[in-house]
Coordinates of C-alpha atoms and ligand atoms in Angstrom, one line a residue:
M1 CA 152.3 64.2 85.6
S2 CA 155.8 63.8 84.4
P3 CA 157.4 60.4 84.5
L4 CA 160.7 59.8 86.4
F5 CA 162.0 57.9 83.3
P6 CA 160.1 59.1 80.2
A7 CA 162.3 57.0 77.9
L8 CA 161.4 53.9 79.8
V9 CA 157.7 54.5 79.3
A10 CA 158.3 55.2 75.6
G11 CA 160.5 52.1 75.2
S12 CA 162.9 52.0 72.2
D13 CA 165.9 50.2 70.8
R14 CA 168.1 53.0 71.9
P15 CA 170.9 51.9 74.3
A16 CA 170.1 52.5 78.0
L17 CA 173.1 51.0 79.7
R18 CA 176.1 48.8 79.2
F19 CA 178.1 47.1 81.9
G20 CA 180.8 44.9 80.2
A21 CA 179.0 42.4 78.1
D22 CA 175.6 43.3 79.5
A23 CA 174.0 45.9 77.3
L24 CA 170.3 46.8 77.5
T25 CA 168.1 49.0 75.3
Y26 CA 165.3 51.0 76.8
E27 CA 162.9 48.4 75.8
E28 CA 164.9 45.6 77.4
L29 CA 165.4 47.6 80.5
A30 CA 161.7 48.4 80.7
E31 CA 160.9 44.7 80.4
A32 CA 163.5 43.4 82.9
A33 CA 162.8 46.1 85.5
G34 CA 159.0 45.9 84.9
A35 CA 159.0 42.2 85.5
L36 CA 161.1 42.5 88.6
A37 CA 158.9 45.4 89.8
A38 CA 155.8 43.2 89.5
R39 CA 157.5 40.6 91.7
I40 CA 158.5 43.0 94.5
G41 CA 155.5 45.4 94.4
G42 CA 154.1 45.7 97.9
A43 CA 157.3 44.8 99.7
G44 CA 158.1 47.3 102.4
R45 CA 161.7 48.0 101.4
V46 CA 164.3 46.1 99.5
A47 CA 168.0 45.9 99.9
V48 CA 170.0 45.8 96.6
W49 CA 173.3 44.0 96.5
A50 CA 175.0 46.9 94.6
T51 CA 177.7 45.3 92.5
P52 CA 178.9 47.4 89.6
T53 CA 176.8 45.5 87.2
A54 CA 173.6 45.9 85.1
R55 CA 171.8 43.9 87.8
T56 CA 172.1 46.8 90.2
A57 CA 170.7 49.2 87.6
V58 CA 167.8 46.8 86.9
A59 CA 167.1 46.2 90.5
V60 CA 167.0 49.9 91.5
V61 CA 164.9 50.9 88.5
A62 CA 162.5 48.1 89.4
A63 CA 162.2 49.3 93.0
L64 CA 161.6 52.8 91.8
L65 CA 158.9 51.6 89.4
A66 CA 157.3 49.4 92.1
D67 CA 157.4 52.3 94.6
V68 CA 159.4 50.2 97.0
P69 CA 162.3 52.1 98.7
A70 CA 165.7 50.6 97.8
I71 CA 168.7 50.3 100.1
P72 CA 171.9 49.9 98.0
L73 CA 174.4 47.7 99.9
N74 CA 178.2 48.0 99.4
P75 CA 179.0 44.4 98.4
R76 CA 182.2 44.7 100.4
T77 CA 180.5 45.9 103.6
G78 CA 181.9 44.2 106.7
E79 CA 179.8 42.2 109.1
R80 CA 179.2 44.9 111.7
E81 CA 178.2 47.6 109.2
L82 CA 176.0 45.2 107.3
A83 CA 174.2 44.1 110.5
H84 CA 173.6 47.8 111.5
I85 CA 172.2 48.7 108.1
L86 CA 169.9 45.6 108.0
G87 CA 168.8 46.2 111.6
D88 CA 168.1 49.9 111.0
S89 CA 166.4 49.6 107.6
A90 CA 164.6 46.3 108.0
P91 CA 164.4 45.3 104.3
A92 CA 161.8 42.7 103.3
A93 CA 164.2 41.1 100.8
V94 CA 167.5 41.5 99.1
L95 CA 167.7 41.8 95.3
A96 CA 170.9 40.1 94.0
G97 CA 172.1 38.2 91.0
A98 CA 171.6 34.4 91.2
E99 CA 175.4 34.1 90.9
D100 CA 176.2 36.6 93.7
D101 CA 177.7 35.0 96.8
L102 CA 175.9 36.8 99.7
P103 CA 177.5 36.9 103.1
A104 CA 176.1 35.1 106.2
G105 CA 174.6 38.4 107.4
L106 CA 172.1 38.3 104.7
A107 CA 171.2 34.6 105.1
D108 CA 167.9 35.2 106.9
L109 CA 166.6 37.7 104.4
P110 CA 164.4 36.5 101.5
R111 CA 166.4 36.7 98.3
V112 CA 165.0 37.8 95.0
D113 CA 167.1 37.0 91.9
V114 CA 167.7 39.8 89.5
D115 CA 167.8 38.7 85.9
V116 CA 168.8 41.4 83.4
R117 CA 167.4 39.4 80.5
A118 CA 164.1 38.7 82.1
G119 CA 160.8 39.3 80.4
G120 CA 159.7 37.4 83.5
G121 CA 162.7 37.0 85.8
T122 CA 163.6 33.8 87.5
G123 CA 161.0 32.4 89.7
P124 CA 161.3 32.0 93.4
A125 CA 163.8 29.2 94.3
E126 CA 162.2 26.2 95.9
D127 CA 165.5 24.5 96.5
G128 CA 165.8 24.7 100.3
T129 CA 168.6 27.3 100.1
G130 CA 166.6 29.7 102.3
R131 CA 165.2 31.3 99.2
A132 CA 162.2 29.0 99.2
G133 CA 159.0 31.0 99.5
A134 CA 161.1 34.1 99.9
D135 CA 159.7 35.9 96.8
A136 CA 156.2 35.0 97.8
R137 CA 156.7 36.9 101.0
A138 CA 158.6 39.8 99.4
V139 CA 156.3 40.1 96.5
G140 CA 153.1 41.9 97.3
A141 CA 150.2 42.7 95.1
G142 CA 152.4 43.4 92.1
R143 CA 151.3 46.9 91.9
A144 CA 154.2 48.1 89.8
G145 CA 154.3 51.3 87.8
R146 CA 152.9 54.0 90.1
N147 CA 156.1 56.0 90.2
L148 CA 156.8 55.7 86.6
W149 CA 154.4 58.6 86.3
A150 CA 154.9 60.2 89.6
A151 CA 158.0 62.4 89.8
E152 CA 156.1 65.7 89.9
T153 CA 157.3 67.9 92.8
G154 CA 154.7 68.2 95.5
S155 CA 152.5 65.2 94.8
A156 CA 152.2 62.6 97.5
A157 CA 153.8 60.0 95.4
S158 CA 156.8 62.2 94.6
E159 CA 157.4 62.6 98.3
A160 CA 157.5 58.8 98.8
P161 CA 161.0 57.5 99.7
A162 CA 162.8 56.2 96.7
L163 CA 166.3 55.3 98.1
I164 CA 167.9 55.0 101.5
V165 CA 171.6 55.6 101.2
Y166 CA 173.8 55.1 104.2
T167 CA 176.4 57.7 105.0
S168 CA 179.0 58.1 107.8
G169 CA 178.9 60.8 110.5
T170 CA 181.7 61.8 112.9
T171 CA 180.6 59.3 115.6
G172 CA 178.4 56.3 115.7
P173 CA 177.3 54.0 112.9
P174 CA 176.3 55.3 109.4
K175 CA 172.8 57.0 109.1
G176 CA 170.3 56.1 106.4
V177 CA 169.5 59.1 104.2
V178 CA 166.0 58.9 102.9
L179 CA 165.8 60.4 99.4
S180 CA 162.4 61.0 97.7
H181 CA 161.4 60.7 94.1
R182 CA 161.0 64.4 94.2
A183 CA 164.6 65.1 95.3
I184 CA 166.1 62.8 92.7
A185 CA 164.0 64.3 89.9
A186 CA 164.7 67.9 91.0
S187 CA 168.5 67.3 91.3
L188 CA 168.9 65.5 88.0
D189 CA 166.8 68.1 86.2
A190 CA 168.9 70.9 87.6
L191 CA 172.0 69.2 86.1
E192 CA 170.3 69.0 82.8
D193 CA 170.3 72.8 82.7
A194 CA 173.9 73.2 84.1
W195 CA 175.5 70.7 81.8
A196 CA 173.2 70.8 78.7
W197 CA 172.7 67.0 79.5
T198 CA 170.6 65.4 76.8
A199 CA 169.4 62.1 75.4
D200 CA 172.4 62.1 73.0
D201 CA 174.9 61.9 75.9
V202 CA 176.7 58.7 76.7
L203 CA 178.1 58.8 80.2
V204 CA 181.2 56.8 81.1
H205 CA 182.2 56.1 84.7
A206 CA 183.5 53.5 87.1
L207 CA 181.9 54.7 90.4
P208 CA 180.5 52.4 93.0
L209 CA 176.7 52.0 92.8
F210 CA 176.0 52.2 96.6
H211 CA 176.4 56.0 96.8
V212 CA 174.7 59.0 95.3
H213 CA 177.5 59.9 92.9
G214 CA 177.6 56.5 91.0
L215 CA 174.0 55.5 91.4
V216 CA 171.8 58.7 91.3
L217 CA 174.0 60.8 89.0
G218 CA 175.7 57.9 87.2
V219 CA 172.8 55.6 86.5
L220 CA 169.5 57.3 87.2
G221 CA 170.9 60.5 85.6
P222 CA 171.4 59.1 82.1
L223 CA 168.1 57.2 82.3
R224 CA 166.1 60.3 83.3
R225 CA 167.6 62.1 80.2
G226 CA 166.9 59.1 77.9
G227 CA 170.7 58.9 77.2
S228 CA 172.9 56.0 78.2
V229 CA 175.6 54.9 80.6
R230 CA 178.6 52.7 80.1
H231 CA 180.1 51.5 83.4
L232 CA 183.7 50.3 83.4
G233 CA 183.2 47.7 86.2
A234 CA 186.4 48.9 87.8
F235 CA 188.3 52.2 87.3
S236 CA 191.2 52.1 84.9
T237 CA 192.7 54.7 82.6
A238 CA 192.7 52.1 79.8
G239 CA 188.9 51.8 80.2
V240 CA 188.4 55.6 80.1
A241 CA 190.6 55.8 76.9
R242 CA 188.6 53.0 75.3
E243 CA 185.1 54.3 76.0
L244 CA 185.4 58.1 76.0
G245 CA 185.6 60.2 72.8
A246 CA 186.0 58.1 69.7
G247 CA 184.7 55.2 71.8
G248 CA 181.3 56.9 71.9
G249 CA 181.3 58.3 75.4
T250 CA 180.6 62.0 75.6
M251 CA 180.8 62.6 79.4
L252 CA 183.0 61.3 82.2
F253 CA 182.1 61.4 85.9
G254 CA 184.8 60.6 88.5
V255 CA 186.1 61.3 92.0
P256 CA 189.3 63.3 92.3
T257 CA 191.4 60.1 92.9
M258 CA 190.4 59.0 89.4
Y259 CA 191.3 62.3 87.8
H260 CA 194.6 62.2 89.7
R261 CA 195.3 58.8 88.3
I262 CA 194.3 60.1 84.8
A263 CA 196.6 63.1 85.2
D264 CA 199.5 60.8 86.2
A265 CA 198.9 58.7 83.1
L266 CA 198.5 61.4 80.4
A267 CA 202.1 62.0 79.7
D268 CA 202.6 58.4 78.4
D269 CA 199.1 57.7 76.9
P270 CA 198.2 59.6 73.7
A271 CA 195.0 57.6 73.4
L272 CA 193.9 58.8 76.8
V273 CA 194.8 62.4 75.9
R274 CA 192.6 62.1 72.7
A275 CA 189.7 60.5 74.6
L276 CA 189.6 63.3 77.1
A277 CA 190.1 66.0 74.5
E278 CA 187.1 64.6 72.4
A279 CA 184.7 64.3 75.3
R280 CA 182.0 66.9 75.7
L281 CA 182.1 67.1 79.5
L282 CA 184.5 66.0 82.3
V283 CA 183.0 66.3 85.8
S284 CA 184.6 65.7 89.1
G285 CA 182.9 65.6 92.5
S286 CA 182.7 64.0 96.0
A287 CA 185.8 65.8 97.2
A288 CA 188.0 68.7 96.1
L289 CA 190.1 68.2 92.9
P290 CA 193.5 69.7 93.6
V291 CA 194.4 72.6 91.4
H292 CA 197.6 70.8 90.3
D293 CA 195.5 68.0 88.8
H294 CA 193.2 70.5 87.1
E295 CA 196.2 72.1 85.5
R296 CA 197.9 68.9 84.4
I297 CA 194.7 67.7 82.7
A298 CA 194.1 71.1 81.0
A299 CA 197.7 71.3 79.9
A300 CA 197.7 67.9 78.3
T301 CA 194.2 67.8 76.8
G302 CA 193.1 71.4 76.5
R303 CA 190.0 70.4 78.5
T304 CA 188.8 71.8 81.8
V305 CA 187.4 69.5 84.4
I306 CA 184.2 70.9 85.8
E307 CA 183.6 70.5 89.6
R308 CA 180.2 70.1 91.2
Y309 CA 179.4 70.0 94.9
G310 CA 177.0 67.6 96.4
M311 CA 176.2 65.5 99.5
T312 CA 174.2 62.4 100.1
E313 CA 171.6 64.5 102.0
T314 CA 171.3 67.2 99.4
L315 CA 172.1 65.5 96.1
M316 CA 173.7 68.3 94.0
N317 CA 174.0 71.9 95.2
T318 CA 176.4 73.7 92.9
S319 CA 178.3 73.3 89.7
V320 CA 180.7 75.3 87.6
P321 CA 178.4 76.1 84.6
L322 CA 179.2 74.6 81.3
G323 CA 181.2 77.0 79.1
S324 CA 182.3 79.3 81.9
H325 CA 186.0 80.3 82.3
P326 CA 188.1 77.7 84.0
R327 CA 187.9 78.1 87.7
P328 CA 190.1 75.4 89.4
G329 CA 189.3 75.1 93.0
S330 CA 185.7 76.5 92.6
V331 CA 182.5 74.4 92.8
G332 CA 180.6 77.1 90.9
L333 CA 177.2 78.5 91.4
P334 CA 174.0 77.1 93.1
L335 CA 172.0 74.9 90.7
R336 CA 168.5 75.8 89.6
G337 CA 166.1 75.6 92.6
V338 CA 168.9 75.5 95.2
E339 CA 169.3 78.3 97.7
L340 CA 172.7 78.6 99.3
R341 CA 173.9 80.8 102.2
L342 CA 176.9 81.1 104.4
V343 CA 176.5 81.4 108.1
E344 CA 178.7 82.4 110.9
E345 CA 179.5 80.2 113.9
D346 CA 176.4 81.7 115.8
G347 CA 174.1 81.1 112.8
T348 CA 174.1 84.7 111.5
E349 CA 173.7 84.9 107.8
M350 CA 176.8 86.4 106.1
R351 CA 176.3 88.9 103.3
A352 CA 179.9 89.1 102.1
Y353 CA 180.9 88.1 98.5
D354 CA 184.5 88.9 99.0
G355 CA 186.4 85.7 98.5
E356 CA 187.6 85.9 102.0
S357 CA 184.9 85.6 104.6
V358 CA 184.5 82.0 105.7
G359 CA 181.2 80.5 106.7
E360 CA 179.3 77.2 106.9
I361 CA 177.3 76.4 103.8
Q362 CA 173.6 75.9 104.3
V363 CA 171.3 74.9 101.5
K364 CA 167.6 74.5 100.9
G365 CA 165.6 73.4 97.9
P366 CA 163.7 70.5 96.3
N367 CA 166.9 68.5 96.1
L368 CA 167.0 67.9 99.9
F369 CA 166.6 64.5 101.6
S370 CA 163.4 63.8 103.7
A371 CA 165.0 62.6 106.9
Y372 CA 167.6 60.3 108.5
L373 CA 165.9 56.9 108.9
N374 CA 164.8 56.3 112.5
R375 CA 166.8 59.3 113.6
P376 CA 164.5 62.3 114.3
D377 CA 167.1 63.7 116.7
A378 CA 169.8 63.7 114.0
T379 CA 167.4 65.1 111.4
A380 CA 166.3 67.9 113.7
A381 CA 170.0 68.7 114.5
A382 CA 170.9 68.8 110.8
F383 CA 168.5 71.7 110.0
D384 CA 168.4 75.4 110.9
G385 CA 164.7 75.9 110.1
D386 CA 164.4 74.9 106.4
W387 CA 168.1 75.2 105.9
F388 CA 170.3 72.1 105.9
R389 CA 173.6 72.5 107.7
T390 CA 176.2 70.9 105.4
G391 CA 179.2 71.2 107.7
D392 CA 181.3 72.4 104.8
V393 CA 182.9 75.8 105.1
A394 CA 183.4 78.1 102.1
V395 CA 183.9 81.6 100.8
R396 CA 181.9 83.3 98.0
E397 CA 183.6 85.2 95.3
P398 CA 182.2 88.6 94.1
D399 CA 180.5 86.8 91.2
G400 CA 178.8 84.3 93.5
Y401 CA 181.1 81.4 92.8
V402 CA 181.6 79.2 95.8
R403 CA 185.0 77.9 97.0
I404 CA 185.0 75.2 99.7
V405 CA 187.9 75.8 102.1
G406 CA 187.3 73.0 104.6
R407 CA 184.7 71.4 106.8
K408 CA 183.6 72.0 110.4
A409 CA 184.1 68.4 111.7
T410 CA 187.7 67.4 111.8
D411 CA 186.6 63.8 112.6
L412 CA 185.2 63.4 109.1
I413 CA 187.7 62.0 106.6
K414 CA 187.2 62.0 102.8
S415 CA 189.4 59.3 101.3
G416 CA 189.0 58.3 97.6
G417 CA 185.8 60.3 97.6
Y418 CA 184.3 58.2 100.4
K419 CA 183.2 59.9 103.6
I420 CA 184.4 58.1 106.6
G421 CA 183.8 58.9 110.3
A422 CA 186.9 58.7 112.6
G423 CA 184.7 57.5 115.5
E424 CA 183.4 54.3 113.8
I425 CA 187.0 53.3 112.9
E426 CA 188.2 54.0 116.5
N427 CA 185.3 51.8 117.8
A428 CA 186.2 49.0 115.4
L429 CA 189.9 49.2 116.4
L430 CA 189.0 49.1 120.1
D431 CA 187.3 45.8 119.5
H432 CA 190.6 44.2 118.6
P433 CA 191.9 42.3 121.6
A434 CA 195.4 43.6 121.1
V435 CA 194.3 47.3 121.1
Q436 CA 194.0 49.2 124.3
E437 CA 193.4 52.7 123.0
A438 CA 192.9 54.1 119.5
A439 CA 192.6 57.4 117.7
V440 CA 192.0 58.0 114.0
T441 CA 192.9 61.0 111.9
G442 CA 193.1 61.9 108.2
A443 CA 196.4 62.8 106.6
P444 CA 196.9 64.5 103.2
D445 CA 197.4 62.0 100.4
P446 CA 198.2 62.9 96.8
D447 CA 196.1 60.0 95.5
L448 CA 193.2 59.6 97.9
G449 CA 193.0 63.2 99.0
E450 CA 193.1 62.0 102.6
R451 CA 194.5 58.8 104.0
I452 CA 193.2 57.1 107.2
V453 CA 195.8 57.1 109.9
A454 CA 195.4 55.1 113.1
W455 CA 197.2 55.8 116.4
V456 CA 197.2 52.8 118.6
V457 CA 198.2 52.0 122.1
P458 CA 198.7 48.2 122.1
A459 CA 197.4 46.1 125.0
D460 CA 200.8 44.6 125.3
A461 CA 203.7 46.9 124.3
E462 CA 205.9 43.9 123.8
K463 CA 203.6 42.3 121.3
P464 CA 201.8 44.9 119.2
P465 CA 199.5 43.7 116.5
T466 CA 200.7 44.3 112.9
A467 CA 199.3 47.2 110.8
E468 CA 198.0 44.7 108.3
E469 CA 196.1 42.7 111.0
L470 CA 194.4 46.0 112.1
A471 CA 193.6 47.0 108.5
D472 CA 192.1 43.5 107.9
H473 CA 190.1 43.8 111.1
V474 CA 188.5 47.1 110.2
A475 CA 187.9 46.0 106.6
G476 CA 186.1 42.9 107.9
L477 CA 183.9 44.7 110.4
L478 CA 183.2 47.9 108.4
A479 CA 184.4 48.1 104.8
P480 CA 187.8 47.9 103.0
H481 CA 187.8 51.6 102.2
K482 CA 187.6 52.4 105.9
R483 CA 190.8 50.5 106.7
P484 CA 193.7 52.5 108.1
R485 CA 196.5 52.9 105.5
T486 CA 199.0 53.9 108.1
V487 CA 199.3 52.7 111.8
H488 CA 201.4 54.4 114.4
F489 CA 202.0 52.7 117.8
L490 CA 202.2 54.9 120.9
R491 CA 202.8 54.3 124.6
A492 CA 199.9 56.5 125.5
L493 CA 197.5 58.9 123.7
P494 CA 198.0 62.6 124.4
R495 CA 195.2 63.9 126.7
N496 CA 194.5 67.1 128.6
D497 CA 193.9 67.4 132.3
M498 CA 190.3 66.5 131.8
G499 CA 191.3 63.3 130.0
K500 CA 190.1 64.6 126.6
L501 CA 192.1 63.3 123.7
L502 CA 194.3 65.9 121.9
K503 CA 194.3 64.7 118.3
K504 CA 196.5 67.6 117.2
A505 CA 199.2 66.5 119.6
L506 CA 199.4 63.0 118.2
P507 CA 202.4 63.5 115.9
E508 CA 204.3 65.0 118.8
A509 CA 203.4 62.0 121.0
L510 CA 204.9 59.7 118.4
H511 CA 208.3 61.3 119.0
G512 CA 207.8 61.9 122.6
Ligands
MCA1 C1 192.5 46.1 100.1 N1 191.4 45.5 99.8 C2 191.0 44.9 100.9 C3 191.9 45.1 101.9 N2 192.9 45.9 101.4 N3 190.0 44.1 101.1 C4 189.8 43.6 102.3 N4 190.6 43.7 103.3 C5 191.7 44.5 103.2 N5 192.6 44.7 104.2 C6 190.9 45.5 98.4 C7 189.8 46.4 98.1 O1 188.5 45.9 98.4 C8 189.9 46.5 96.6 O2 189.6 45.4 95.9 C9 191.4 46.7 96.5 O3 191.9 46.0 97.6 C10 191.9 48.1 96.4 O4 191.2 48.8 97.5 P1 191.5 50.3 97.7 O5 193.0 50.5 97.9 O6 190.6 50.8 98.9 O7 190.9 51.0 96.4 P2 191.5 52.1 95.6 O8 192.2 51.5 94.4 O9 192.4 53.0 96.5 O10 190.2 52.8 95.1 C11 190.2 54.1 94.6 C12 188.9 54.5 94.1 C13 187.8 54.3 95.1 C14 188.6 53.6 92.8 C15 188.9 55.9 93.6 O11 188.2 55.0 96.3 C16 186.4 54.6 94.7 O12 185.8 54.0 93.9 N6 186.0 55.8 95.2 C17 184.6 56.3 94.8 C18 183.9 56.8 96.1 C19 182.6 57.4 95.8 O13 181.9 57.0 94.8 N7 182.1 58.3 96.6 C20 180.9 59.0 96.4 C21 180.3 59.3 97.7 P3 189.3 45.4 94.3 O14 190.6 45.8 93.6 O15 188.9 44.0 94.0 O16 188.3 46.4 94.0 S1 180.1 61.1 97.9 C22 178.6 61.3 97.2 O17 178.0 60.5 96.7 C23 178.2 62.8 97.1 C24 176.8 63.0 96.8 C25 179.0 63.5 96.0 O18 179.2 64.7 96.1 O19 179.4 62.8 95.0
AMP2 P1 178.9 62.3 101.2 O1 178.4 62.6 102.5 O2 179.7 61.1 101.1 O3 177.8 62.4 100.2 O4 179.9 63.5 100.8 C1 179.5 64.8 100.8 C2 180.7 65.7 101.1 O5 181.7 65.6 100.0 C3 180.4 67.2 101.1 O6 179.8 67.6 102.3 C4 181.7 67.8 100.8 O7 182.5 67.9 102.0 C5 182.4 66.8 99.9 N1 182.3 67.2 98.5 C6 181.5 66.8 97.5 N2 181.8 67.4 96.3 C7 182.8 68.2 96.6 C8 183.6 69.1 95.8 N3 183.4 69.2 94.4 N4 184.6 69.8 96.4 C9 184.9 69.6 97.7 N5 184.2 68.8 98.5 C10 183.2 68.1 97.9

């Protein structure tokens, strides 16, 4: 059987990861993650406090080795969203650094300290902090290591859940996407082909580690190849200039907002131009990279940014192949093992490769998720037979290249590469005492792609809440990236005769 992380089994003094001052070789990572795996083996599921640190990488690798599904938590998650995720996924413990300050919502959960330098890890705290005895309950029989050898497609172990990643829908709270060892291995191996990704690659990025892009591609990807990852902690063009190219980094992964900021900075930053020019591969994903940013980067560096298209539920579906002609605006061809079709509104498969006929993208392949946690209804609704309905709409060029032109649900907003449901923000706004009615839309934004706009009818027209108060309220309940960036106050929301909200009429209502 093929191991999920062959380089971890072999162990070596080759660099595996670096987050600021924390750098681990494969041998050190195997030791730290192996020790932690032994402590959590047998736990049902574990939450991981997913800070952008080496601790998160060690914790997730440990969970994979121990065959314990991991739920990465956004460390900025607000109280309501956190309560939902914990209630839905019922983790047995939370893995976090001893120095991490965890919110009250996690107080009842046994806590397991992650030590990146641990041959043995820190033992269970017996200090009356609520951690006492926690490890003892979380830690089972210590049967670490099964999935180290169990990524082969089709085996029972490879179908076991590896990660549960929460993602927003149009309405209601986020759903837990169950990803198996098989899906992770299949998707990462398809990218090996598409990008000639090898053990010699050093990946640079600054993505958050509680989503697929930063965690699966950005951390598990390099580890599966036996290469290494350097995480910047927080995104900055200075960090990219330092680490990429002469700094040793060969690949850069980012969301379009990051490439937009890079494009803005290039004119005055020759070191950044050099770093990008010297990199082997620049990849953008999670949302569309505007053609204008593609062109600015190509003009300044001579390099083409490659786009790939993925989704939490499907991992990666398509990519512009390495070495192909520049195709700004295209997400390329289906990856190895991925079948992709376009369907009409009524589900009829479209045969056209004409660059014009628009249909919904459906995909199938070993890269797909297993289910939405506790949501058989939503899982069933997401599939048309074996085909997963992505909700993205696209055209296919005569040579098969896919161009995404939009998405079916207007109530899904992509801001900074984060998927955000309008409904969950509307519900959060309605919980504010000074809000009587609320609607949320996305507006084009040059930096974020889309910006969250709230349309609010205040309970008292004389004393409306401030925009900042409402942003803080949403950030506190859900997450800061879900906060409205613009708030409009209205006397009433536009509705039709049936009382249905007319979102398209909102701008008019502002002036009405
Ligand atoms: C601001 N902040 C607040 C508030 N306002 N905190 C609390 N309350 C408030 N009212 C804080 C933020 O937490 C943050 O803190 C800082 O202010 C700036 O926040 P923000 O403006 O939201 O950040 P930004 O600078 O605009 O971030 C841009 C970004 C970010 C870095 C590009 O959007 C990002 O990391 N995006 C990546 C999303 C991603 O990985 N998506 C993948 C999912 P501080 O400064 O301390 O941080 S898609 C996926 O996985 C699929 C599979 C795919 O295809 O990839
Ligand atoms: P998420 O559910 O957060 O994993 O986001 C997945 C969605 O991001 C997809 O359904 C697409 O709408 C969008 N997406 C990801 N990559 C790209 C891309 N390269 N171009 C356009 N949209 C993308």
